[in-house]
Amino acid sequence: MNFTRWSARLPGTQRRTAARTDAGEAHSPGAAGSVPAARGEFERHGERKGRRDGAGAGAGSGDGKDGTPTGVPALEELGVRDVLDGLPALVALVYGPDHRVAYVNEAYTDAFGPREAGTTAAESCPELVELGLMPLMDQVLRSGKPRTVKSRKVQSATFGTAHALANGSGTVARDGSYTVTCTPVDTSGSGGVLIFAADVTDHAEAAERLRSSERRLRETAVALQRSLLPQELEQPDDLRVAATYQPGGTDAAVGGDWYDVITLGAGRTALVIGDVMGRGVRAAAVMGQLRTAVRAYARLDLPPHEVLQLLDGLAAEIDASQIATCVYAVHDPNEGRLVYASAGHLPILVRAEDGTVARAADPTGPPLGTGGWIHTSGTIDLAPGSTAVLYTDGLVERRSEDIDEGVASLERALAGAKGSPQVVCDRLIRAMGVTAEHDDDVAVLVLQHPARTGQAAELFHNAALDLLGGIEAAPRARAFATGVLSSWRFPVELRDLGVLATSELVANSLQHGTPPMRLRLRRTDRRLIIEVTDGDDHLPLRRHAEPADEAGRGISIVATIASSWGSRRTPGGGKAVWCEFALPH
């Protein structure tokens, strides 16, 4: 192969120098590999350099007779093949539309073995095919412009040394990665491509190790986040509930989104969703503490605004620099509505059975941890057949639009979302364009108040009796309970326990409460609930009664025979005392 026609055109060849180990060959004007055609270019380059350096660089400079520094060969004496063979990078030259091999340097041979000149690259250079360079070389020939591809991988590339090959010790096989530049050259009037490949295997392996480490960190962080969320949602008798959590982005940082469903007793259910601002383990830790505190406060069966009031003070104590938003709502099946309070969170959306969507209005207070604010509660209807959605800002917030537009988009998506709560969750996630690459965490909590008809409706009944007080109140309550429980076809043993619990709760209200008093019986598909309300707000306590005491055993009896019991203050003053019995399967 004659290199003289294209050697002077190689980028940077005029600037490269190399020491020759064979002194005789280095000073022989007719040595093989010299580039006469390029000599004129080098001489002109030397003349320009001499003019820039000036005449004062003559005597005493240590230059040779021809102006070349002592011990350094003249550029015209350097062979292109010698320069390319000495490069640590892989170099190959192909020519023509078939990309026939003209030359490969020693580094290329060490990596992939010798290549026979004149053969096509597709036949003799499978590594070029695996690197995906064939279409790239076609493009370089057509356009006349260089192209570069970064960190392309060759499977089981073979690395070795000339010494190992000469001694028959073989080569070491491993995968290799290369950054390759294809440059157009003119070879004897036909188009050619010079392939320059830098081995970046070590860099690629280091990058892959870093990516693997980041994946492990992210998996650990997401596992931490999920461990702080409910592993299994409580399923109330009167509601169907589902939730979805989608971690944001691909980095290791996690967010502070959380949700929870808490059964309060007497058929009532608390629903919570919140978001600690920021990302990282610290946000997740604060979220875990707030979620635990919410569950503890919920057991007190306080109104929603009082729960947020307690959370507000706690959030400031946990970390004053962390801001969190939260919605706490309570569903009472006897009222057919949600009572809620919001601390800077997005509004609850409720889809009615006919498809219309309502947005929970104020009151909305500032985020948790700000202090100095008195939270208040609001209400929104949740009639049978309705679906309510609680969500975090990751579902609706986009950098390119106002958050109100995102909430409006969610309303439109909810209007057409039908099916079970989990199906609604999935449809809303898809409709809002949330993917694995979404840049923020997303939590969605969906609850449905199903409209029961037919046989399912027969499993849910309500009965209530107003008690006027006086000595006839207890007998009337027992007679009412006996008739209702008999009509619900409960077993005799369960009916008797229900009548006894009714008698004790009514007697407690008559002795310690004030009018108005009301007895309410409710059955679901899983339990019997007995509840007595009155106008006094002092909650009863279970206490140990001495053998000589004539009173004080009513609540203890109820706690002994019932599955659970509790009490709470009612809005507007007064209290409710209740107990539950699990129904036989």
Coordinates of C-alpha atoms in Angstrom, one line a residue:
M1 CA 0.0 0.0 0.0
N2 CA 1.4 3.4 -1.0
F3 CA 0.9 5.9 1.9
T4 CA 2.5 8.9 0.2
R5 CA -0.7 10.2 -1.4
W6 CA -2.6 10.6 1.9
S7 CA 0.0 10.8 4.6
A8 CA 0.4 14.5 4.4
R9 CA -3.4 14.9 4.7
L10 CA -3.7 13.1 8.1
P11 CA -4.8 15.5 10.7
G12 CA -1.9 16.5 12.9
T13 CA 0.9 14.6 11.1
Q14 CA 2.8 17.8 10.6
R15 CA 3.0 18.2 14.4
R16 CA 3.9 14.6 15.4
T17 CA 7.5 13.6 16.0
A18 CA 8.9 10.2 17.2
A19 CA 12.3 8.9 18.2
R20 CA 13.6 6.2 15.9
T21 CA 15.4 3.3 17.5
D22 CA 17.2 2.3 14.4
A23 CA 19.7 5.1 13.9
G24 CA 20.9 4.0 10.4
E25 CA 17.4 3.9 9.2
A26 CA 16.6 7.2 10.7
H27 CA 19.3 9.0 8.8
S28 CA 19.0 7.2 5.5
P29 CA 17.4 9.5 2.9
G30 CA 16.0 6.5 1.0
A31 CA 14.8 4.5 4.0
A32 CA 11.6 2.6 3.6
G33 CA 8.5 4.4 4.9
S34 CA 9.8 7.9 4.2
V35 CA 7.3 10.3 2.8
P36 CA 8.9 12.3 -0.1
A37 CA 5.6 13.7 -1.2
A38 CA 5.2 15.4 2.1
R39 CA 8.7 16.8 2.2
G40 CA 7.8 20.0 0.5
E41 CA 5.0 20.6 3.1
F42 CA 7.4 19.9 6.0
E43 CA 10.1 22.2 4.5
R44 CA 7.6 25.0 4.1
H45 CA 6.5 24.4 7.6
G46 CA 10.1 24.6 8.8
E47 CA 10.7 27.8 6.8
R48 CA 7.6 29.4 8.4
K49 CA 8.8 28.3 11.9
G50 CA 12.3 29.8 11.2
R51 CA 10.8 33.1 10.2
R52 CA 8.7 33.2 13.4
D53 CA 11.7 32.3 15.5
G54 CA 13.9 35.0 14.0
A55 CA 17.6 35.1 13.0
G56 CA 18.8 35.3 16.6
A57 CA 18.3 31.5 17.1
G58 CA 21.4 30.6 15.1
A59 CA 24.8 30.3 16.8
G60 CA 25.0 28.4 20.0
S61 CA 21.6 26.9 19.7
G62 CA 22.9 23.4 19.3
D63 CA 21.1 22.9 15.9
G64 CA 22.4 20.6 13.2
K65 CA 23.5 21.7 9.8
D66 CA 20.0 21.6 8.4
G67 CA 18.5 23.5 11.4
T68 CA 17.1 20.4 13.1
P69 CA 17.8 20.2 16.9
T70 CA 20.5 17.7 17.7
G71 CA 19.3 14.2 18.3
V72 CA 15.8 14.8 16.8
P73 CA 15.1 13.4 13.3
A74 CA 13.8 15.7 10.6
L75 CA 10.1 15.4 10.0
E76 CA 10.6 14.3 6.4
E77 CA 12.5 11.3 7.7
L78 CA 9.5 10.0 9.7
G79 CA 7.5 7.2 8.1
V80 CA 3.7 7.3 8.5
R81 CA 3.6 3.5 9.1
D82 CA 6.2 3.9 11.9
V83 CA 4.2 6.6 13.5
L84 CA 0.9 4.7 13.3
D85 CA 2.5 1.5 14.5
G86 CA 3.8 3.2 17.5
L87 CA 0.4 4.6 18.6
P88 CA -1.3 2.9 21.5
A89 CA -4.7 3.5 19.9
L90 CA -6.1 1.1 17.3
V91 CA -5.8 2.4 13.8
A92 CA -7.1 0.9 10.6
L93 CA -7.5 2.2 7.0
V94 CA -10.1 0.9 4.6
Y95 CA -10.8 2.2 1.1
G96 CA -13.6 2.0 -1.5
P97 CA -17.3 1.5 -1.1
D98 CA -16.7 -2.1 0.0
H99 CA -14.3 -0.9 2.8
R100 CA -11.4 -3.1 1.8
V101 CA -8.7 -3.3 4.4
A102 CA -5.5 -1.4 3.5
Y103 CA -3.7 -1.3 6.8
V104 CA -4.1 -2.0 10.6
N105 CA -1.5 -1.0 13.1
E106 CA 0.2 -3.1 15.7
A107 CA -2.2 -2.1 18.5
Y108 CA -5.1 -3.2 16.3
T109 CA -3.4 -6.5 15.6
D110 CA -2.7 -7.1 19.3
A111 CA -6.3 -6.5 20.1
F112 CA -8.1 -8.4 17.3
G113 CA -5.4 -10.3 15.4
P114 CA -3.8 -9.6 12.0
R115 CA -6.0 -8.7 9.1
E116 CA -5.3 -9.5 5.4
A117 CA -5.0 -6.5 3.1
G118 CA -7.5 -6.4 0.3
T119 CA -10.3 -8.2 2.1
T120 CA -13.5 -6.4 3.0
A121 CA -14.1 -5.2 6.5
A122 CA -17.4 -7.1 6.6
E123 CA -15.5 -10.4 6.0
S124 CA -12.3 -10.0 8.0
C125 CA -13.2 -7.5 10.7
P126 CA -16.2 -8.8 12.6
E127 CA -15.3 -6.4 15.4
L128 CA -16.1 -3.4 13.2
V129 CA -19.5 -5.0 12.4
E130 CA -20.1 -5.6 16.1
L131 CA -19.2 -2.0 16.9
G132 CA -21.8 -0.9 14.4
L133 CA -19.3 1.0 12.2
M134 CA -20.3 -0.3 8.7
P135 CA -23.3 2.2 8.3
L136 CA -21.1 4.9 9.9
M137 CA -18.3 4.4 7.4
D138 CA -20.8 4.6 4.6
Q139 CA -22.1 7.9 6.0
V140 CA -18.5 9.2 6.3
L141 CA -17.8 8.3 2.6
R142 CA -20.9 10.0 1.4
S143 CA -20.7 13.2 3.5
G144 CA -16.9 13.6 3.6
K145 CA -17.2 14.5 7.3
P146 CA -15.7 12.7 10.3
R147 CA -18.0 10.9 12.7
T148 CA -17.4 9.7 16.3
V149 CA -19.2 7.1 18.4
K150 CA -18.5 6.8 22.1
S151 CA -18.0 3.7 24.3
R152 CA -19.2 1.0 21.9
K153 CA -18.7 -2.5 23.3
V154 CA -17.2 -5.6 21.6
Q155 CA -18.0 -8.9 23.3
S156 CA -15.1 -11.1 24.1
A157 CA -12.5 -8.9 22.4
T158 CA -9.1 -10.5 22.5
F159 CA -6.2 -8.7 24.0
G160 CA -2.6 -9.8 24.0
T161 CA 1.0 -8.8 23.3
A162 CA 3.3 -9.5 20.4
H163 CA 5.5 -11.3 22.9
A164 CA 2.7 -13.6 24.0
L165 CA 1.8 -14.4 20.4
A166 CA 5.4 -15.1 19.5
N167 CA 5.8 -17.5 22.3
G168 CA 2.6 -19.2 21.7
S169 CA 1.2 -18.3 25.1
G170 CA -2.1 -17.2 23.6
T171 CA -4.2 -14.2 24.4
V172 CA -6.5 -13.1 27.2
A173 CA -10.1 -12.8 26.1
R174 CA -12.4 -10.2 27.7
D175 CA -15.0 -7.6 26.7
G176 CA -13.7 -4.3 25.4
S177 CA -15.2 -0.8 24.9
Y178 CA -14.0 1.7 22.4
T179 CA -14.6 5.3 21.4
V180 CA -14.2 5.3 17.6
T181 CA -13.6 8.2 15.2
C182 CA -14.0 7.6 11.4
T183 CA -12.3 10.2 9.3
P184 CA -12.5 10.4 5.4
V185 CA -9.2 10.3 3.5
D186 CA -8.2 10.3 -0.2
T187 CA -6.4 7.1 -1.0
S188 CA -5.1 7.0 -4.6
G189 CA -8.1 8.9 -5.9
S190 CA -10.6 6.5 -4.2
G191 CA -12.4 7.4 -1.0
G192 CA -11.1 5.8 2.2
V193 CA -11.9 5.9 5.9
L194 CA -9.3 6.1 8.6
I195 CA -10.6 4.4 11.8
F196 CA -9.1 5.5 15.1
A197 CA -10.3 3.6 18.2
A198 CA -9.4 4.5 21.7
D199 CA -9.7 1.7 24.3
V200 CA -12.0 3.0 27.0
T201 CA -12.7 -0.4 28.6
D202 CA -11.5 0.6 32.1
H203 CA -13.5 3.8 31.9
A204 CA -16.6 1.9 30.8
E205 CA -16.2 -0.7 33.5
A206 CA -15.8 2.0 36.1
A207 CA -18.9 3.8 34.8
E208 CA -20.9 0.5 35.0
R209 CA -19.7 -0.1 38.5
L210 CA -20.8 3.4 39.4
R211 CA -24.2 2.8 37.8
S212 CA -24.6 -0.5 39.6
S213 CA -23.8 1.2 42.9
E214 CA -26.3 3.9 42.2
R215 CA -28.9 1.3 41.3
R216 CA -28.3 -0.6 44.6
L217 CA -28.5 2.7 46.6
R218 CA -31.8 3.6 44.9
E219 CA -33.2 0.1 45.5
T220 CA -32.2 0.4 49.1
A221 CA -33.7 3.9 49.4
V222 CA -37.0 2.8 47.7
A223 CA -37.2 -0.3 50.0
L224 CA -36.8 2.1 53.0
Q225 CA -39.5 4.3 51.7
R226 CA -41.9 1.4 51.0
S227 CA -41.2 -0.1 54.5
L228 CA -42.5 3.1 56.0
L229 CA -45.7 2.9 54.1
P230 CA -48.6 0.5 55.1
Q231 CA -47.7 -3.0 53.9
E232 CA -51.4 -3.8 53.6
L233 CA -54.2 -1.3 53.7
E234 CA -57.0 -1.8 56.3
Q235 CA -60.3 -2.5 54.5
P236 CA -63.3 -0.9 56.2
D237 CA -66.7 -2.5 56.1
D238 CA -68.3 0.4 54.3
L239 CA -65.5 1.5 51.9
R240 CA -63.3 -0.1 49.3
V241 CA -59.8 1.4 49.3
A242 CA -56.7 1.2 47.2
A243 CA -53.5 3.2 47.0
T244 CA -50.4 3.5 44.7
Y245 CA -47.0 4.8 45.4
Q246 CA -44.6 5.7 42.5
P247 CA -41.1 6.7 43.4
G248 CA -39.8 9.6 41.3
G249 CA -36.7 9.7 39.0
T250 CA -33.8 7.3 38.7
D251 CA -31.5 8.8 41.4
A252 CA -31.1 7.3 44.9
A253 CA -33.0 10.1 46.6
V254 CA -36.5 9.2 47.9
G255 CA -39.3 11.5 48.8
G256 CA -41.6 11.9 51.9
D257 CA -45.0 11.0 50.4
W258 CA -47.2 8.8 52.5
Y259 CA -50.7 7.6 53.0
D260 CA -52.7 5.5 55.5
V261 CA -56.1 4.1 56.2
I262 CA -57.0 3.7 59.9
T263 CA -60.2 2.1 61.2
L264 CA -61.5 4.0 64.2
G265 CA -64.3 1.7 65.4
A266 CA -68.0 2.0 65.2
G267 CA -67.7 1.8 61.4
R268 CA -65.7 5.0 61.1
T269 CA -62.5 5.3 59.1
A270 CA -59.7 7.8 59.0
L271 CA -57.9 8.4 55.7
V272 CA -54.6 10.3 55.5
I273 CA -52.2 11.5 52.8
G274 CA -49.2 13.7 53.2
D275 CA -46.0 14.9 51.7
V276 CA -42.8 16.0 53.4
M277 CA -41.0 18.5 51.1
G278 CA -37.6 17.6 49.8
R279 CA -35.9 14.4 49.0
G280 CA -33.6 12.0 50.7
V281 CA -33.4 9.7 53.7
R282 CA -34.1 12.7 56.0
A283 CA -37.4 13.4 54.4
A284 CA -38.4 9.7 54.5
A285 CA -37.4 9.6 58.2
V286 CA -39.6 12.7 59.0
M287 CA -42.4 11.1 57.0
G288 CA -42.2 7.9 59.1
Q289 CA -42.4 9.8 62.4
L290 CA -45.4 11.8 61.2
R291 CA -47.2 8.7 60.0
T292 CA -46.7 7.0 63.3
A293 CA -47.9 10.1 65.1
V294 CA -51.0 10.3 63.0
R295 CA -51.9 6.7 63.9
A296 CA -51.4 7.4 67.6
Y297 CA -53.6 10.6 67.4
A298 CA -56.2 8.8 65.4
R299 CA -56.7 6.3 68.2
L300 CA -57.9 9.2 70.3
D301 CA -60.7 9.6 67.8
L302 CA -60.3 13.4 67.7
P303 CA -61.9 15.6 65.1
P304 CA -59.6 16.1 62.0
H305 CA -58.6 19.7 62.8
E306 CA -57.5 18.7 66.3
V307 CA -55.3 15.9 64.8
L308 CA -53.6 18.4 62.5
Q309 CA -53.2 20.8 65.4
L310 CA -51.3 18.1 67.3
L311 CA -49.3 17.2 64.2
D312 CA -48.3 20.9 63.6
G313 CA -46.6 21.1 67.0
L314 CA -44.9 17.7 66.6
A315 CA -43.6 18.5 63.1
A316 CA -41.8 21.6 64.4
E317 CA -40.2 19.5 67.2
I318 CA -39.1 16.8 64.8
D319 CA -37.3 19.1 62.4
A320 CA -38.1 22.8 62.1
S321 CA -36.4 22.9 58.6
Q322 CA -38.8 20.3 57.1
I323 CA -42.2 21.4 55.8
A324 CA -45.0 18.9 55.3
T325 CA -48.5 19.0 53.9
C326 CA -51.3 16.7 55.0
V327 CA -55.0 15.9 54.7
Y328 CA -56.7 14.0 57.4
A329 CA -60.3 12.9 56.7
V330 CA -62.9 10.8 58.6
H331 CA -65.7 8.8 57.0
D332 CA -68.8 8.0 59.1
P333 CA -71.2 5.6 57.3
N334 CA -74.1 7.0 59.2
E335 CA -73.5 10.5 57.9
G336 CA -72.6 9.8 54.2
R337 CA -69.8 12.4 54.1
L338 CA -66.1 13.1 54.7
V339 CA -65.1 15.4 57.5
Y340 CA -61.6 16.7 56.7
A341 CA -58.9 19.1 57.6
S342 CA -56.0 20.2 55.4
A343 CA -52.6 21.6 56.2
G344 CA -51.4 23.1 53.0
H345 CA -52.4 20.1 50.9
L346 CA -54.2 19.8 47.6
P347 CA -58.0 19.4 47.7
I348 CA -59.8 16.1 47.9
L349 CA -61.7 15.3 44.7
V350 CA -65.0 13.4 44.8
R351 CA -66.6 11.8 41.7
A352 CA -70.4 11.3 42.1
E353 CA -72.1 8.3 40.6
D354 CA -73.3 10.3 37.6
G355 CA -69.7 11.3 36.7
T356 CA -69.6 14.9 38.1
V357 CA -66.5 15.8 40.1
A358 CA -66.5 18.1 43.1
R359 CA -63.5 19.7 44.7
A360 CA -63.3 20.0 48.5
A361 CA -63.3 23.7 49.3
D362 CA -61.6 25.5 52.2
P363 CA -60.7 25.4 55.0
T364 CA -57.0 24.8 54.2
G365 CA -54.4 25.9 56.7
P366 CA -50.6 26.4 56.2
P367 CA -48.3 23.4 56.1
L368 CA -47.3 21.4 59.2
G369 CA -44.5 22.8 61.3
T370 CA -45.3 26.5 60.7
G371 CA -47.1 27.0 64.0
G372 CA -49.4 29.7 65.1
W373 CA -52.5 28.6 63.1
I374 CA -55.8 27.3 64.3
H375 CA -57.0 24.6 61.9
T376 CA -60.6 24.0 61.2
S377 CA -62.6 21.1 59.7
G378 CA -64.7 21.0 56.5
T379 CA -67.1 18.5 55.0
I380 CA -67.7 17.0 51.5
D381 CA -70.5 14.6 50.5
L382 CA -69.6 11.0 49.9
A383 CA -72.9 9.4 48.9
P384 CA -73.2 5.7 47.9
G385 CA -71.6 5.2 44.5
S386 CA -69.1 8.0 45.0
T387 CA -65.3 7.8 44.6
A388 CA -62.9 10.1 46.5
V389 CA -59.3 10.7 45.5
L390 CA -56.5 11.9 47.8
Y391 CA -53.1 12.6 46.1
T392 CA -49.8 14.3 46.4
D393 CA -48.5 17.1 44.3
G394 CA -46.3 14.8 42.2
L395 CA -49.4 13.7 40.4
V396 CA -50.5 17.1 39.2
E397 CA -47.5 19.5 39.4
R398 CA -45.5 20.2 36.2
R399 CA -42.8 22.7 35.6
S400 CA -44.5 23.9 32.4
E401 CA -47.9 24.7 33.9
D402 CA -49.7 26.1 36.9
I403 CA -50.6 23.5 39.5
D404 CA -54.3 24.5 39.2
E405 CA -54.2 23.3 35.6
G406 CA -52.8 20.0 36.8
V407 CA -55.7 19.7 39.3
A408 CA -58.2 20.5 36.5
S409 CA -56.6 17.8 34.3
L410 CA -57.0 15.3 37.2
E411 CA -60.6 16.3 37.6
R412 CA -61.2 15.5 33.9
A413 CA -59.4 12.2 34.2
L414 CA -61.4 11.3 37.3
A415 CA -64.7 12.1 35.6
G416 CA -64.1 9.2 33.1
A417 CA -62.3 6.8 35.5
K418 CA -64.6 3.9 36.4
G419 CA -63.9 0.5 38.0
S420 CA -62.5 -0.7 41.3
P421 CA -60.3 1.6 43.4
Q422 CA -57.1 0.0 42.1
V423 CA -58.2 0.4 38.5
V424 CA -59.0 4.0 39.2
C425 CA -55.5 4.5 40.7
D426 CA -53.9 3.0 37.6
R427 CA -56.0 5.0 35.2
L428 CA -55.2 8.3 36.9
I429 CA -51.5 7.5 37.0
R430 CA -51.6 6.8 33.2
A431 CA -53.8 9.8 32.4
M432 CA -51.5 12.2 34.2
G433 CA -48.5 10.9 32.3
V434 CA -46.6 9.5 35.3
T435 CA -43.9 7.0 34.3
A436 CA -40.8 5.4 35.9
E437 CA -38.8 8.5 34.8
H438 CA -41.2 11.0 36.5
D439 CA -39.1 13.5 38.5
D440 CA -41.2 13.5 41.7
D441 CA -42.8 10.9 44.0
V442 CA -46.5 10.2 43.5
A443 CA -48.9 8.9 46.1
V444 CA -52.6 8.3 45.3
L445 CA -55.3 7.0 47.7
V446 CA -58.7 6.1 46.2
L447 CA -61.8 5.2 48.3
Q448 CA -65.2 4.2 47.1
H449 CA -68.5 4.2 49.0
P450 CA -70.3 1.4 47.0
A451 CA -74.0 1.6 46.3
R452 CA -75.2 -1.8 47.5
T453 CA -78.3 -3.4 46.0
G454 CA -79.9 -6.8 46.2
Q455 CA -78.3 -9.5 48.3
A456 CA -75.3 -7.3 49.2
A457 CA -77.6 -4.6 50.7
E458 CA -79.2 -7.2 53.0
L459 CA -76.0 -7.5 54.9
F460 CA -76.1 -3.8 55.9
H461 CA -78.8 -2.5 58.2
N462 CA -79.3 0.5 60.5
A463 CA -81.7 1.0 63.4
A464 CA -82.0 3.9 65.9
L465 CA -84.1 4.8 68.9
D466 CA -84.3 8.1 70.7
L467 CA -84.3 7.8 74.5
L468 CA -86.1 10.4 76.6
G469 CA -84.6 9.3 79.9
G470 CA -86.4 8.1 83.0
I471 CA -86.9 4.7 84.4
E472 CA -88.5 3.3 81.3
A473 CA -85.5 4.1 79.0
A474 CA -83.5 1.0 79.9
P475 CA -86.4 -1.5 79.4
R476 CA -87.3 0.2 76.1
A477 CA -83.7 0.0 74.9
R478 CA -83.5 -3.7 75.7
A479 CA -86.8 -4.5 74.0
F480 CA -85.8 -2.5 70.9
A481 CA -82.5 -4.3 70.7
T482 CA -84.1 -7.7 71.2
G483 CA -86.5 -7.1 68.3
V484 CA -84.0 -5.7 65.9
L485 CA -81.4 -8.4 66.5
S486 CA -84.0 -11.1 66.1
S487 CA -85.1 -9.5 62.8
W488 CA -81.5 -9.6 61.6
R489 CA -81.5 -13.3 62.4
F490 CA -78.5 -13.3 64.6
P491 CA -77.7 -16.5 66.6
V492 CA -79.3 -16.6 70.1
E493 CA -75.9 -16.3 71.8
L494 CA -74.9 -13.2 69.9
R495 CA -78.3 -11.7 70.3
D496 CA -78.2 -12.1 74.0
L497 CA -74.7 -10.5 74.2
G498 CA -75.9 -7.6 72.1
V499 CA -78.9 -7.0 74.4
L500 CA -76.6 -7.1 77.4
A501 CA -74.2 -4.6 75.9
T502 CA -77.1 -2.3 75.0
S503 CA -78.4 -2.4 78.5
E504 CA -75.0 -1.5 80.0
L505 CA -74.3 1.3 77.6
V506 CA -77.7 2.8 78.1
A507 CA -77.5 2.5 81.9
N508 CA -74.1 4.2 81.8
S509 CA -75.5 7.1 79.7
L510 CA -78.6 7.4 82.0
Q511 CA -76.3 7.7 85.1
H512 CA -73.5 9.8 83.8
G513 CA -74.9 11.6 80.7
T514 CA -77.5 14.2 79.9
P515 CA -80.2 14.3 77.2
P516 CA -80.6 14.0 74.3
M517 CA -79.8 10.3 74.2
R518 CA -79.9 8.0 71.2
L519 CA -79.3 4.3 70.7
R520 CA -78.1 3.2 67.3
L521 CA -77.6 -0.4 66.1
R522 CA -75.8 -1.2 62.9
R523 CA -74.8 -4.4 61.2
T524 CA -72.4 -4.8 58.4
D525 CA -71.2 -7.9 56.6
R526 CA -68.5 -8.4 59.3
R527 CA -69.7 -7.0 62.6
L528 CA -72.5 -5.7 64.8
I529 CA -72.0 -2.2 66.2
I530 CA -73.9 -0.8 69.2
E531 CA -73.6 3.0 69.9
V532 CA -75.2 5.3 72.5
T533 CA -74.8 9.1 72.3
D534 CA -75.8 11.7 74.9
G535 CA -75.2 15.4 75.6
D536 CA -72.4 15.1 78.2
D537 CA -68.8 15.3 76.9
H538 CA -67.1 13.5 79.8
L539 CA -65.7 10.2 78.3
P540 CA -66.1 7.0 80.4
L541 CA -63.1 5.2 81.7
R542 CA -62.8 1.5 82.4
R543 CA -62.0 1.0 86.1
H544 CA -61.6 -1.8 88.5
A545 CA -64.6 -2.2 90.7
E546 CA -64.3 -3.5 94.2
P547 CA -66.5 -6.4 95.4
A548 CA -68.5 -4.1 97.6
D549 CA -69.1 -1.5 94.9
E550 CA -72.7 -1.3 93.6
A551 CA -71.7 0.5 90.3
G552 CA -68.8 0.9 88.0
R553 CA -68.9 -2.4 86.3
G554 CA -70.8 -1.5 83.2
I555 CA -67.9 -0.5 80.9
S556 CA -65.8 -3.5 82.2
I557 CA -68.7 -5.9 81.3
V558 CA -68.9 -4.3 77.8
A559 CA -65.1 -4.5 77.3
T560 CA -65.2 -8.2 78.4
I561 CA -68.0 -9.5 76.1
A562 CA -67.4 -7.3 73.1
S563 CA -64.6 -7.5 70.4
S564 CA -63.7 -3.9 71.0
W565 CA -65.2 -0.7 72.5
G566 CA -64.4 3.0 72.6
S567 CA -65.7 6.5 73.0
R568 CA -65.3 9.9 71.4
R569 CA -66.6 13.4 71.7
T570 CA -69.2 14.4 69.1
P571 CA -69.3 17.7 67.2
G572 CA -71.3 20.4 69.0
G573 CA -70.8 18.8 72.4
G574 CA -71.6 15.4 73.8
K575 CA -70.1 12.0 73.4
A576 CA -70.6 8.6 71.8
V577 CA -69.8 5.3 73.5
W578 CA -69.7 2.2 71.3
C579 CA -68.8 -1.5 71.1
E580 CA -68.5 -4.0 68.3
F581 CA -69.1 -7.8 68.0
A582 CA -67.5 -9.8 65.2
L583 CA -70.0 -11.8 63.2
P584 CA -69.5 -15.5 62.6
H585 CA -68.3 -16.4 59.1

